[in-house]
PDB file of C-alpha atoms and ligand atoms in Angstrom:
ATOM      1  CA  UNK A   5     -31.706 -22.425  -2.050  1.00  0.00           C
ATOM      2  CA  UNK A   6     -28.830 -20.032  -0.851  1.00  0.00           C
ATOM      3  CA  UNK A   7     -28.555 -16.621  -1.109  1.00  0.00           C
ATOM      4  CA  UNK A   8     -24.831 -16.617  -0.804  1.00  0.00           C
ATOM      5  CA  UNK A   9     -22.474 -19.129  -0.500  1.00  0.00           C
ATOM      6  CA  UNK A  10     -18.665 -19.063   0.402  1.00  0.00           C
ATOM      7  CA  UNK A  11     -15.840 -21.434   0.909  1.00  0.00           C
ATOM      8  CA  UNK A  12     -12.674 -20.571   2.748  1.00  0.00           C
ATOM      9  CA  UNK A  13     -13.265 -16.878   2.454  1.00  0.00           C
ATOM     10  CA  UNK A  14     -10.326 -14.423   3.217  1.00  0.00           C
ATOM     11  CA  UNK A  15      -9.508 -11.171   3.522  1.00  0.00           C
ATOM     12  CA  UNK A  16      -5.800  -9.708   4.524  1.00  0.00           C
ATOM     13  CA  UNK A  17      -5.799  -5.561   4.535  1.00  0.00           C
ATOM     14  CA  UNK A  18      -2.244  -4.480   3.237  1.00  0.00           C
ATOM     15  CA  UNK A  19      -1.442  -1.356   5.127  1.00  0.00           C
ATOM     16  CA  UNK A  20       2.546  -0.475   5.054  1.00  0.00           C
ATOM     17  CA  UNK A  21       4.658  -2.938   6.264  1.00  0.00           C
ATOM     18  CA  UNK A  22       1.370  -4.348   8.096  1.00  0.00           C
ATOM     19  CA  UNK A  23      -1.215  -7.118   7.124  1.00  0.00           C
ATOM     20  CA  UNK A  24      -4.181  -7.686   8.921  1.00  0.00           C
ATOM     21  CA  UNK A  25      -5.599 -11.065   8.310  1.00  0.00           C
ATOM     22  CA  UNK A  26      -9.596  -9.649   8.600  1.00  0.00           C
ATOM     23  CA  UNK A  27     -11.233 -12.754   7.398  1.00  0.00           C
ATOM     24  CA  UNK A  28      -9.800 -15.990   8.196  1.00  0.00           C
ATOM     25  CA  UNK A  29     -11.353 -18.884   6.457  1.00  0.00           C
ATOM     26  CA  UNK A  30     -14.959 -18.183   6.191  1.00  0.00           C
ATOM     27  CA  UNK A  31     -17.304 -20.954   5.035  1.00  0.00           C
ATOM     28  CA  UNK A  32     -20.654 -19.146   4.489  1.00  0.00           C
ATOM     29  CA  UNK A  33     -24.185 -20.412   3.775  1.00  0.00           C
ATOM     30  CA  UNK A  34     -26.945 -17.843   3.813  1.00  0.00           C
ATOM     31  CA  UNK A  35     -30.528 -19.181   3.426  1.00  0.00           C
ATOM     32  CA  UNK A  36     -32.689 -17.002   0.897  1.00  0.00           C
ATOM     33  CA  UNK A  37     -35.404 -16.003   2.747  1.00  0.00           C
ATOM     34  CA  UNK A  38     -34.092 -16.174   6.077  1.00  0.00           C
ATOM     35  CA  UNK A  39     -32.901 -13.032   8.454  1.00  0.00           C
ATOM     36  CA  UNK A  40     -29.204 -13.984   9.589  1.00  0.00           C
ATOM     37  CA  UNK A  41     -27.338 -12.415  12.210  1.00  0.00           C
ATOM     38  CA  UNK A  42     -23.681 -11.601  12.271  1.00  0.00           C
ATOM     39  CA  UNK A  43     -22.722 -11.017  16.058  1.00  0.00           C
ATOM     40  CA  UNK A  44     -18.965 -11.063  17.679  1.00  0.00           C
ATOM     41  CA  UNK A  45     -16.631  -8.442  19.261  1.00  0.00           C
ATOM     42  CA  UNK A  46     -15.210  -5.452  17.440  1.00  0.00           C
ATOM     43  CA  UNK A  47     -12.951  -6.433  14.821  1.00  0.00           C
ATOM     44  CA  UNK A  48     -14.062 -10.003  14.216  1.00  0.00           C
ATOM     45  CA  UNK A  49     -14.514  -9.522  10.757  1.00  0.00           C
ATOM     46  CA  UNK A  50     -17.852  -8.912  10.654  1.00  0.00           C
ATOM     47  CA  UNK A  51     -18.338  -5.670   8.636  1.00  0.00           C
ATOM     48  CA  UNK A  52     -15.428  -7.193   6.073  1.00  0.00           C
ATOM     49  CA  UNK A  53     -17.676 -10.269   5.389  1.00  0.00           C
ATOM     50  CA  UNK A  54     -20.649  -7.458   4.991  1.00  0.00           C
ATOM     51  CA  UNK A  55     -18.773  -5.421   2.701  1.00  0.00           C
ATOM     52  CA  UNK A  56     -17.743  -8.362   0.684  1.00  0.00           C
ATOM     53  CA  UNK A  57     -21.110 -10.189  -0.224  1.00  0.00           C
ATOM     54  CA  UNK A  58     -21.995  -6.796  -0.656  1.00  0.00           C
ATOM     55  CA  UNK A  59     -19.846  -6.217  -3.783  1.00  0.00           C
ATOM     56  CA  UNK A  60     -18.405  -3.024  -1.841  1.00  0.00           C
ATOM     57  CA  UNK A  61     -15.072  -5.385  -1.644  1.00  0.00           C
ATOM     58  CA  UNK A  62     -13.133  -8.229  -2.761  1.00  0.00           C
ATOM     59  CA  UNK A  63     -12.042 -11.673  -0.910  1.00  0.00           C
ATOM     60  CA  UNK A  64      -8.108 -11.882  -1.165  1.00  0.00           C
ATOM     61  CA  UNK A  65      -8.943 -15.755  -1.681  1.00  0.00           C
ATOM     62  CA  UNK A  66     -12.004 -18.032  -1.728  1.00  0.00           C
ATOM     63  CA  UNK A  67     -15.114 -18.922  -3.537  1.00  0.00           C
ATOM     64  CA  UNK A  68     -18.390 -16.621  -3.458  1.00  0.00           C
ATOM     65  CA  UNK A  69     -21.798 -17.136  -4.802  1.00  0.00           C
ATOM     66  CA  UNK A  70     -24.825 -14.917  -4.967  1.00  0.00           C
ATOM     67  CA  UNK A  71     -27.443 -17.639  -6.090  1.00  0.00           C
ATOM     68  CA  UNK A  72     -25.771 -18.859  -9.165  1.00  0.00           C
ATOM     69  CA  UNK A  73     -23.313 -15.351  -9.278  1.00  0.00           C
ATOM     70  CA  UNK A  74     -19.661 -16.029  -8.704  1.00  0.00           C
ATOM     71  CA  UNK A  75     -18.931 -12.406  -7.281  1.00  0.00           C
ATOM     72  CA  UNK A  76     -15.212 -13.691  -7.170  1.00  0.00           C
ATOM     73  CA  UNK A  77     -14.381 -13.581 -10.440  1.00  0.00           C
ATOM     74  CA  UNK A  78     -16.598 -10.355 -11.242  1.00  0.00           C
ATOM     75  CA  UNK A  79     -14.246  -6.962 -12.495  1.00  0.00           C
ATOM     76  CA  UNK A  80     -15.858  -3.887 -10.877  1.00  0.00           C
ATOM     77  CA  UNK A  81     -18.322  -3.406 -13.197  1.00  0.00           C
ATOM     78  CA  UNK A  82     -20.144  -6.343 -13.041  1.00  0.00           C
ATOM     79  CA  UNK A  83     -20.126  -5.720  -9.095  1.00  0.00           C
ATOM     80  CA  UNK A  84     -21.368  -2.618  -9.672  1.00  0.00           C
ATOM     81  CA  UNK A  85     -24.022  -4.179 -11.560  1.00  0.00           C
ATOM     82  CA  UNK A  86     -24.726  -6.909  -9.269  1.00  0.00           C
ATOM     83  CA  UNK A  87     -24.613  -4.649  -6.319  1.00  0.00           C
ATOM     84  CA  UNK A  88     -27.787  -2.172  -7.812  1.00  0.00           C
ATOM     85  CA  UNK A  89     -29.508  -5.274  -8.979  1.00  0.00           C
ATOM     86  CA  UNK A  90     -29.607  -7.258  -5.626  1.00  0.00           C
ATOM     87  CA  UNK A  91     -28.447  -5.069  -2.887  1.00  0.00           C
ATOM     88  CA  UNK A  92     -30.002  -2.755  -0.254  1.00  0.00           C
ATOM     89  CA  UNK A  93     -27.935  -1.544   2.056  1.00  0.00           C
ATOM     90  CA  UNK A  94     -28.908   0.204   5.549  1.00  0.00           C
ATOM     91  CA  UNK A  95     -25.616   1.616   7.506  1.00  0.00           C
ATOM     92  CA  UNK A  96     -25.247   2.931  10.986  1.00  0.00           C
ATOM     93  CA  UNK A  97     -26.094   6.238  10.111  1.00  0.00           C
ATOM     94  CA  UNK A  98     -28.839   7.103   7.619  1.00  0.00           C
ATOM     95  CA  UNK A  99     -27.039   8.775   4.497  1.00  0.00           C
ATOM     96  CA  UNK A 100     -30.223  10.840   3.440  1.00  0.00           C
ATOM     97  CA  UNK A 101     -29.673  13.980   1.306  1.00  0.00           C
ATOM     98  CA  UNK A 102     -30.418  16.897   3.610  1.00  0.00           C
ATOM     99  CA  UNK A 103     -32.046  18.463   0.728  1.00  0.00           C
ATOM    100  CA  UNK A 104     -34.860  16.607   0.045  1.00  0.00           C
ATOM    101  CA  UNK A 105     -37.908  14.529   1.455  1.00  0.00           C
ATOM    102  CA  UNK A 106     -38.484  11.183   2.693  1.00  0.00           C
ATOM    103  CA  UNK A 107     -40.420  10.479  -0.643  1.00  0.00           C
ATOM    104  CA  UNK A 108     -37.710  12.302  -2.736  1.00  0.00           C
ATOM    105  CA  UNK A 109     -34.646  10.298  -0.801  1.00  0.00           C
ATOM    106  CA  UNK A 110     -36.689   7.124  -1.872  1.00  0.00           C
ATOM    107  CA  UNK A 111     -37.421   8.190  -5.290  1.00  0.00           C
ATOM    108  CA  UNK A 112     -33.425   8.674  -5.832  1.00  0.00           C
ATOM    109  CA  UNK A 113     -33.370   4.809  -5.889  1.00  0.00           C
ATOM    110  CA  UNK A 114     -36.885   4.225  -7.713  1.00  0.00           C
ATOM    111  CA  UNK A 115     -35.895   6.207 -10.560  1.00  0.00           C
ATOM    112  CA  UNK A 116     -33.143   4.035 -11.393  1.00  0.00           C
ATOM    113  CA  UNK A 117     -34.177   0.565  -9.990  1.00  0.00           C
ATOM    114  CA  UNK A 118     -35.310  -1.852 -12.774  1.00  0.00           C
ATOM    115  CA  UNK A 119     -38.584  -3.731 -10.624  1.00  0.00           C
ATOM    116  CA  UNK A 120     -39.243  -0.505  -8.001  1.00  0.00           C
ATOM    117  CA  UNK A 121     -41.972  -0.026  -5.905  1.00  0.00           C
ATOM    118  CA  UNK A 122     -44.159   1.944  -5.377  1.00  0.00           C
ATOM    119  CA  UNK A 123     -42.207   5.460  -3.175  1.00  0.00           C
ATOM    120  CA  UNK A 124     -45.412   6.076  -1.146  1.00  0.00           C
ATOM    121  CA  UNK A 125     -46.014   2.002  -0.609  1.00  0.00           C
ATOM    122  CA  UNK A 126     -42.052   2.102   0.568  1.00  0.00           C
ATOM    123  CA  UNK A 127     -42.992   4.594   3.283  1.00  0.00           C
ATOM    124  CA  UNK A 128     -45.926   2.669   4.139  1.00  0.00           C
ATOM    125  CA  UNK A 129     -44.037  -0.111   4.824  1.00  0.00           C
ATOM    126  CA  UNK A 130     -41.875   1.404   7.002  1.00  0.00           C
ATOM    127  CA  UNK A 131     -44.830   3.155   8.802  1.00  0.00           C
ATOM    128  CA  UNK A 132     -44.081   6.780   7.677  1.00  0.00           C
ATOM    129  CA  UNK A 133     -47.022   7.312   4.850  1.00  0.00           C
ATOM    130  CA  UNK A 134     -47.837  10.571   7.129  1.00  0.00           C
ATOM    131  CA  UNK A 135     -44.068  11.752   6.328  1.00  0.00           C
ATOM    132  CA  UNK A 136     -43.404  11.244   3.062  1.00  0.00           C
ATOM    133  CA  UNK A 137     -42.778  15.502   2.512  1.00  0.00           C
ATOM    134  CA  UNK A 138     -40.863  15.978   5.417  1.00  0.00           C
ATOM    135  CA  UNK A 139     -36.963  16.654   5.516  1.00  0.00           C
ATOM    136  CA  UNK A 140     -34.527  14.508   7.416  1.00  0.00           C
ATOM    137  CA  UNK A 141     -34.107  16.934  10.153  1.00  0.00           C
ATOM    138  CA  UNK A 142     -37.651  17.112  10.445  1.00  0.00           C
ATOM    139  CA  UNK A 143     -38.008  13.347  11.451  1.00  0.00           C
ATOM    140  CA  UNK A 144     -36.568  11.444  14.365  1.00  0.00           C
ATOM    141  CA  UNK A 145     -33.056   9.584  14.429  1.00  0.00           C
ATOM    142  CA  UNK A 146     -35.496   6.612  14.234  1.00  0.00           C
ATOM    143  CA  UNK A 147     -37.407   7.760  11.505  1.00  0.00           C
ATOM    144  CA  UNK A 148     -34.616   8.875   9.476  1.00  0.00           C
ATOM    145  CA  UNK A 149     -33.683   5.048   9.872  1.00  0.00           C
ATOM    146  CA  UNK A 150     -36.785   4.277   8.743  1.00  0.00           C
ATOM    147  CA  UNK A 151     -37.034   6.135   5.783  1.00  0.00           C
ATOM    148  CA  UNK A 152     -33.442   4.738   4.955  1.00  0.00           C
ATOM    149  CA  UNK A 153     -34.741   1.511   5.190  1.00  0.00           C
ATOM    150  CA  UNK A 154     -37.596   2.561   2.595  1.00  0.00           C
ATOM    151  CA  UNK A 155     -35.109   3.602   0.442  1.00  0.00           C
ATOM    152  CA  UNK A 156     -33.256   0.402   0.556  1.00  0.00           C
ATOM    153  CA  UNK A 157     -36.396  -1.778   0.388  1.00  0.00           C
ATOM    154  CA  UNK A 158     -37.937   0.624  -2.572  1.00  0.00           C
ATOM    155  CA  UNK A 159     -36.077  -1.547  -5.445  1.00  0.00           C
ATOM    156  CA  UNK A 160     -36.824  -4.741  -4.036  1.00  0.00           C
ATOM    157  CA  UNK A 161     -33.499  -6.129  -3.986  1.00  0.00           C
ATOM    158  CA  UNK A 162     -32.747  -9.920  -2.929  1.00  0.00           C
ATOM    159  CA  UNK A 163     -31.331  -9.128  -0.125  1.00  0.00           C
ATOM    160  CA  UNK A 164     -31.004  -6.249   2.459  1.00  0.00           C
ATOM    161  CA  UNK A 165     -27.389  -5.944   3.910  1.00  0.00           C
ATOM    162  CA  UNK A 166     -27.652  -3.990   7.348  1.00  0.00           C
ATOM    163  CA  UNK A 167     -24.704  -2.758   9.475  1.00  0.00           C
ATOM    164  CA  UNK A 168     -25.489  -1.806  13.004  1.00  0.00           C
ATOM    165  CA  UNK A 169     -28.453  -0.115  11.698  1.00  0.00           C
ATOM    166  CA  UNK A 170     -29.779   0.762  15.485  1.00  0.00           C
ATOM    167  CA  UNK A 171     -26.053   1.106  16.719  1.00  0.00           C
ATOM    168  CA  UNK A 172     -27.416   5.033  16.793  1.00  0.00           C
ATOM    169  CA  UNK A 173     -30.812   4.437  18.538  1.00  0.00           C
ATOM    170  CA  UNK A 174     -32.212   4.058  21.475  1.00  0.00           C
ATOM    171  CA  UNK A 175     -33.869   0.653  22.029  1.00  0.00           C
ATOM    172  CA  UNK A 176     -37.657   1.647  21.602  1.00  0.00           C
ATOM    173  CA  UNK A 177     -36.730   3.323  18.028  1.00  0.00           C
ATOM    174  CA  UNK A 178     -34.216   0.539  17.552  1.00  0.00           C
ATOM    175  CA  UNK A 179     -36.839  -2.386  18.158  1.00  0.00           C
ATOM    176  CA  UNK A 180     -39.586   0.066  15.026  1.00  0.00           C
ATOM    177  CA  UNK A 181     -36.408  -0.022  13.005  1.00  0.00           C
ATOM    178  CA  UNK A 182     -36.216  -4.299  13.677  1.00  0.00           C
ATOM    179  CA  UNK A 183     -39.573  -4.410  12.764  1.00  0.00           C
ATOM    180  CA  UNK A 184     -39.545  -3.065   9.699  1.00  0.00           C
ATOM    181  CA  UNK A 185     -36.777  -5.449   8.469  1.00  0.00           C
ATOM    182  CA  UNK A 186     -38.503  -8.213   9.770  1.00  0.00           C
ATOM    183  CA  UNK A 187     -41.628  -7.167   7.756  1.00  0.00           C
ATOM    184  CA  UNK A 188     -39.429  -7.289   4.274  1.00  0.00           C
ATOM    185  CA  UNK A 189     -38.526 -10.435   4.971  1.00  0.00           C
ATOM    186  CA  UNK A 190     -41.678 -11.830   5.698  1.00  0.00           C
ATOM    187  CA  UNK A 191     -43.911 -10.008   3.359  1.00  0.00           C
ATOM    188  CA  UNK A 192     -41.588  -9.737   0.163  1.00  0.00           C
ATOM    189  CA  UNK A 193     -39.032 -12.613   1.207  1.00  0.00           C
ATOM    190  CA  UNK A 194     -36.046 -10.773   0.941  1.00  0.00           C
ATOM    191  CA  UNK A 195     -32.989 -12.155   2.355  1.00  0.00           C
ATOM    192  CA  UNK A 196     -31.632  -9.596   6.109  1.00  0.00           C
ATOM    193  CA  UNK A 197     -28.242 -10.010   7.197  1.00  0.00           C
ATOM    194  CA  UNK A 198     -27.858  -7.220  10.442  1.00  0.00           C
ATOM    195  CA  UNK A 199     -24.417  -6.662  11.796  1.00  0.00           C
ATOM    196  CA  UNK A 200     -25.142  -6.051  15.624  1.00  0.00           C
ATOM    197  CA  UNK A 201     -23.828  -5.818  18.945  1.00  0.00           C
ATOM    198  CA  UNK A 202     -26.992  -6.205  20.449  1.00  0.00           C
ATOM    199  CA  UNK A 203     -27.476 -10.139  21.460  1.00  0.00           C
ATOM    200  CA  UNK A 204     -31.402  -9.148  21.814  1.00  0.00           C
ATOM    201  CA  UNK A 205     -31.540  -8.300  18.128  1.00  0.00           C
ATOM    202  CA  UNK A 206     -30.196 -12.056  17.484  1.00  0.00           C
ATOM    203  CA  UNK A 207     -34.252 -13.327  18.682  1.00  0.00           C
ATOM    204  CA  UNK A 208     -35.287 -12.262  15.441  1.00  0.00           C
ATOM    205  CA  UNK A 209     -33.112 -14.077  13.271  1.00  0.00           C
ATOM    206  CA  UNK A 210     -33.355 -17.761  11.655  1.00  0.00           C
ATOM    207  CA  UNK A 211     -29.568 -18.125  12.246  1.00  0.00           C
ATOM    208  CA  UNK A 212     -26.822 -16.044  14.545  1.00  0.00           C
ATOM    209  CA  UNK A 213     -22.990 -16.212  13.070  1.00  0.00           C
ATOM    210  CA  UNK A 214     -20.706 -15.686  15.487  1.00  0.00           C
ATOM    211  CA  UNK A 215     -17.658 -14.272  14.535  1.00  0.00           C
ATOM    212  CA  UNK A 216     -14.241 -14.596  16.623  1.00  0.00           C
ATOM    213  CA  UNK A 217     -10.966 -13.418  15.049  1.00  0.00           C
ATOM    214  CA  UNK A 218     -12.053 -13.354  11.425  1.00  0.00           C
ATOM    215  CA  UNK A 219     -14.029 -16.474  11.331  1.00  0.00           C
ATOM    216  CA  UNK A 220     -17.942 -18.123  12.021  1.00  0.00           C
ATOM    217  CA  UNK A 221     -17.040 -19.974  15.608  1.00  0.00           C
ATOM    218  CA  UNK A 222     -20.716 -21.005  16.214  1.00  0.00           C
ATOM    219  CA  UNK A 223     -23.796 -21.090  13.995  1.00  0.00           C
ATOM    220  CA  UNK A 224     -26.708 -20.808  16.131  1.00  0.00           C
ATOM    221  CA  UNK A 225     -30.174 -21.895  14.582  1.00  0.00           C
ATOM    222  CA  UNK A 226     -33.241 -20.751  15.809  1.00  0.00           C
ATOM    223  CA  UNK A 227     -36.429 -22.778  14.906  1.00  0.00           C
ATOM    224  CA  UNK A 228     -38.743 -20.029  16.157  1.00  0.00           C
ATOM    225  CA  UNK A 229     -37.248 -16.543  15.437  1.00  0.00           C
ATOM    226  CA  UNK A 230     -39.305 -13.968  17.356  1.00  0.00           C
ATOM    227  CA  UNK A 231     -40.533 -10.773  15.786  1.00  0.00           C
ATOM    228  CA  UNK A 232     -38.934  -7.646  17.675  1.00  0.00           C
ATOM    229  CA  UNK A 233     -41.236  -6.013  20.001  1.00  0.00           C
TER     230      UNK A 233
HETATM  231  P1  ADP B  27     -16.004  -5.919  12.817  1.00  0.00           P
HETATM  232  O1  ADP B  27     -17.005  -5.483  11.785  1.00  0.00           O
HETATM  233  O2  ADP B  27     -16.296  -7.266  13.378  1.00  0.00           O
HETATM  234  O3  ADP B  27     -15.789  -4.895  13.883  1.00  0.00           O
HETATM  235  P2  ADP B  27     -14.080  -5.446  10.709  1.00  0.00           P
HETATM  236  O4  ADP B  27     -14.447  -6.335   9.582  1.00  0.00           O
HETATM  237  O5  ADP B  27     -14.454  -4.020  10.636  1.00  0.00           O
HETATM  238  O6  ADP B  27     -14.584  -6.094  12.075  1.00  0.00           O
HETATM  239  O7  ADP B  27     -12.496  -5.496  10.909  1.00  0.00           O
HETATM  240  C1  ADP B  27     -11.744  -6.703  10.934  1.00  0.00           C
HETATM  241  C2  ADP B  27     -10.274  -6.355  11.018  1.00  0.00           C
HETATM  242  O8  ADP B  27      -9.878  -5.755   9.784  1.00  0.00           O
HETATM  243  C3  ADP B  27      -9.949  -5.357  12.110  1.00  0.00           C
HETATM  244  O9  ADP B  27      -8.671  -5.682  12.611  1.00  0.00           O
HETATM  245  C4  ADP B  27      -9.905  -4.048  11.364  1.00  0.00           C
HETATM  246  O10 ADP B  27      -9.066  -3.135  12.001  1.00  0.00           O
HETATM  247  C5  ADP B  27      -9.351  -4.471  10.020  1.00  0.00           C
HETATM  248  N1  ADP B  27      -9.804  -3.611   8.910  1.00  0.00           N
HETATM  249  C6  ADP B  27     -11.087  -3.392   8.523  1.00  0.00           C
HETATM  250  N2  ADP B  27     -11.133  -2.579   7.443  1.00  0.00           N
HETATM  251  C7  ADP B  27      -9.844  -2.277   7.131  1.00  0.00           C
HETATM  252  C8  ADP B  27      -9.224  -1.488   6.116  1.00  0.00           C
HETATM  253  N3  ADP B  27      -9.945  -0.854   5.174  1.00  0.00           N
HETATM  254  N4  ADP B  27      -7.869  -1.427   6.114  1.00  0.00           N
HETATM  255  C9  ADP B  27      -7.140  -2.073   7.048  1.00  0.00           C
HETATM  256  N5  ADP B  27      -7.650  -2.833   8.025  1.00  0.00           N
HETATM  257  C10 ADP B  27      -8.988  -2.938   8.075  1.00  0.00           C
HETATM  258  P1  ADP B  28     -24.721   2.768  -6.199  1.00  0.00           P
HETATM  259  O1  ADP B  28     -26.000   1.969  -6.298  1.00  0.00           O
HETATM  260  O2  ADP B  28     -24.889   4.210  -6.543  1.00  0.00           O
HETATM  261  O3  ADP B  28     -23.540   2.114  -6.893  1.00  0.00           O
HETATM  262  P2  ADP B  28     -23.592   1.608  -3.864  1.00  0.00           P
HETATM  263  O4  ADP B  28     -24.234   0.311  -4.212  1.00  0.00           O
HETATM  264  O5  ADP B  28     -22.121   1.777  -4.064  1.00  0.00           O
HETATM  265  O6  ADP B  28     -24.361   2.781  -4.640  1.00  0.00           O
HETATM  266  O7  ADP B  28     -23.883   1.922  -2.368  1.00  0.00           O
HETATM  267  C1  ADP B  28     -25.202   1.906  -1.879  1.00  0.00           C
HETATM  268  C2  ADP B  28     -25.332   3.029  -0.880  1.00  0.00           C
HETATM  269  O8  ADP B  28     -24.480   2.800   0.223  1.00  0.00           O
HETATM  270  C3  ADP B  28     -24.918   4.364  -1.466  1.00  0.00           C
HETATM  271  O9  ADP B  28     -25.785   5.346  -0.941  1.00  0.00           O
HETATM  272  C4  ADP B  28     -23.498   4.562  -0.957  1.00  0.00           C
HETATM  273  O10 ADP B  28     -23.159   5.914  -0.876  1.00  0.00           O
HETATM  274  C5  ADP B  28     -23.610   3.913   0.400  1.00  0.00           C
HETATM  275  N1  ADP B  28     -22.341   3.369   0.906  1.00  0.00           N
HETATM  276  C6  ADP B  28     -21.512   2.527   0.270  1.00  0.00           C
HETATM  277  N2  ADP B  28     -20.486   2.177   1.091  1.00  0.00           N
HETATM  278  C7  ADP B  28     -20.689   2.819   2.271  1.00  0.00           C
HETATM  279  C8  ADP B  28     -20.000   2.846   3.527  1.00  0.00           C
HETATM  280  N3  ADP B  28     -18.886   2.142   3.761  1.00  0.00           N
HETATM  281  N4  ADP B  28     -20.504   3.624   4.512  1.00  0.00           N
HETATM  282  C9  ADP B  28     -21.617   4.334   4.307  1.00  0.00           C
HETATM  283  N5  ADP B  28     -22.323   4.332   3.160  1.00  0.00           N
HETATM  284  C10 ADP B  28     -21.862   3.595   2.142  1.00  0.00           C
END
């Protein structure tokens, strides 16, 4: 089955007298279950498309299915709820509260989430059980990715939307932070879509998109997707 499905997606930003034609006639099939990659130059339309099955924004035109969802003709409340149903979200930079723990900036989410897991298994997971009472400035750029990950993983959502989430890291605590994505996928099935520059990351995945001027030029399929390492 598919996670999400599209036809002839598009996206035009209205800004002043200018449009900008960000998505250009997107067909989309993502596999449940698989780890996609989204890979093409700046402003290919990549974090638009990411934003959009994400129910943080709307197509201008086109069809788009989560599972049997049509996201297209949801009003903002029913993306709202489809959004903290289905979708974890790991961005560039790690959006903990400053304030409080790893196990406390996990528990944010598990409080509300309707099937959580466990906050300490989360960590586990992630490979930061020996952290769970520390602060974000007390962990590692990498760690604080990690624990953002937890956080996203923590309500077991279908799928696990990721933009440039080691586009801060080094490579060595960008390849722990792969690994732990790859690990939700394989040992809970959720579904990974990873924005990325990085052509290394695209090993990992079942299936690379690449973008070019707002659209999927080339879909790459990979029988034997690597684990990061
Ligand atoms: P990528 O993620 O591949 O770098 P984006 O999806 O961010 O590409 O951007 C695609 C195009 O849409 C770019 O030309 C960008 O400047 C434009 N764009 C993105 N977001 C907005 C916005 N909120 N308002 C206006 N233009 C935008
Ligand atoms: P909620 O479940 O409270 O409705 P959202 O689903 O809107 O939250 O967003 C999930 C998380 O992603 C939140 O922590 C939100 O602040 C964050 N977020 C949403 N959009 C962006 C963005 N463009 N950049 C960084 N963080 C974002």
């Amino acid at each position: 089955p598919l996670a999400f499905s599209g036809t002839d997606l598009r996206k035009v930003y209205q800004t002043g007298e200018t449009e900008v034609h960000a998505l250009r006639g997107v067909d989309l099939a993502i596999p449940a279950g698989e780890i996609v990659v989204l890979l093409g130059p700046s402003g290919s339309g990549k974090s638009t498309l990411l934003n959009i099955i994400g129910g943080l924004d709307r197509t201008t035109s086109g069809t788009l299915f989560y599972r049997d969802l049509d996201l297209a003709a949801m009003d903002d409340k029913a993306l709202t709820r489809f959004r903290r149903a289905n979708v974890g979200f790991i961005f560039q930079f790690y959006n903990l509260i400053p304030s409080l723990t790893a196990i406390e900036n996990v528990r944010l989410v598990t409080d509300i989430a309707e099937h959580p897991m466990d906050p300490a298994q989360a960590l586990a997971l992630v490979g930061l059980q020996d952290r769970q009472h520390h602060y974000p400035a007390q962990l590692s750029g990498g760690e604080q990715q990690r624990v953002a990950v937890a956080r996203a993983v923590a309500k077991q959502p279908g799928v696990l939307l990721c933009d440039e989430p080691t586009g801060a890291l080094d490579s060595a605590t960008g390849i722990r932070v792969l690994e732990t994505l790859a690990r939700a996928n394989r040992e809970l099935g959720t579904t990974v879509v990873i924005i990325t520059h990085n052509a290394g990351i695209a090993a990992m995945a079942h299936r690379v998109f690449h973008f070019l001027d707002g659209r999927i030029a080339r879909i790459e399929v990979n029988a034997a997707p690597v684990d990061p390492a």
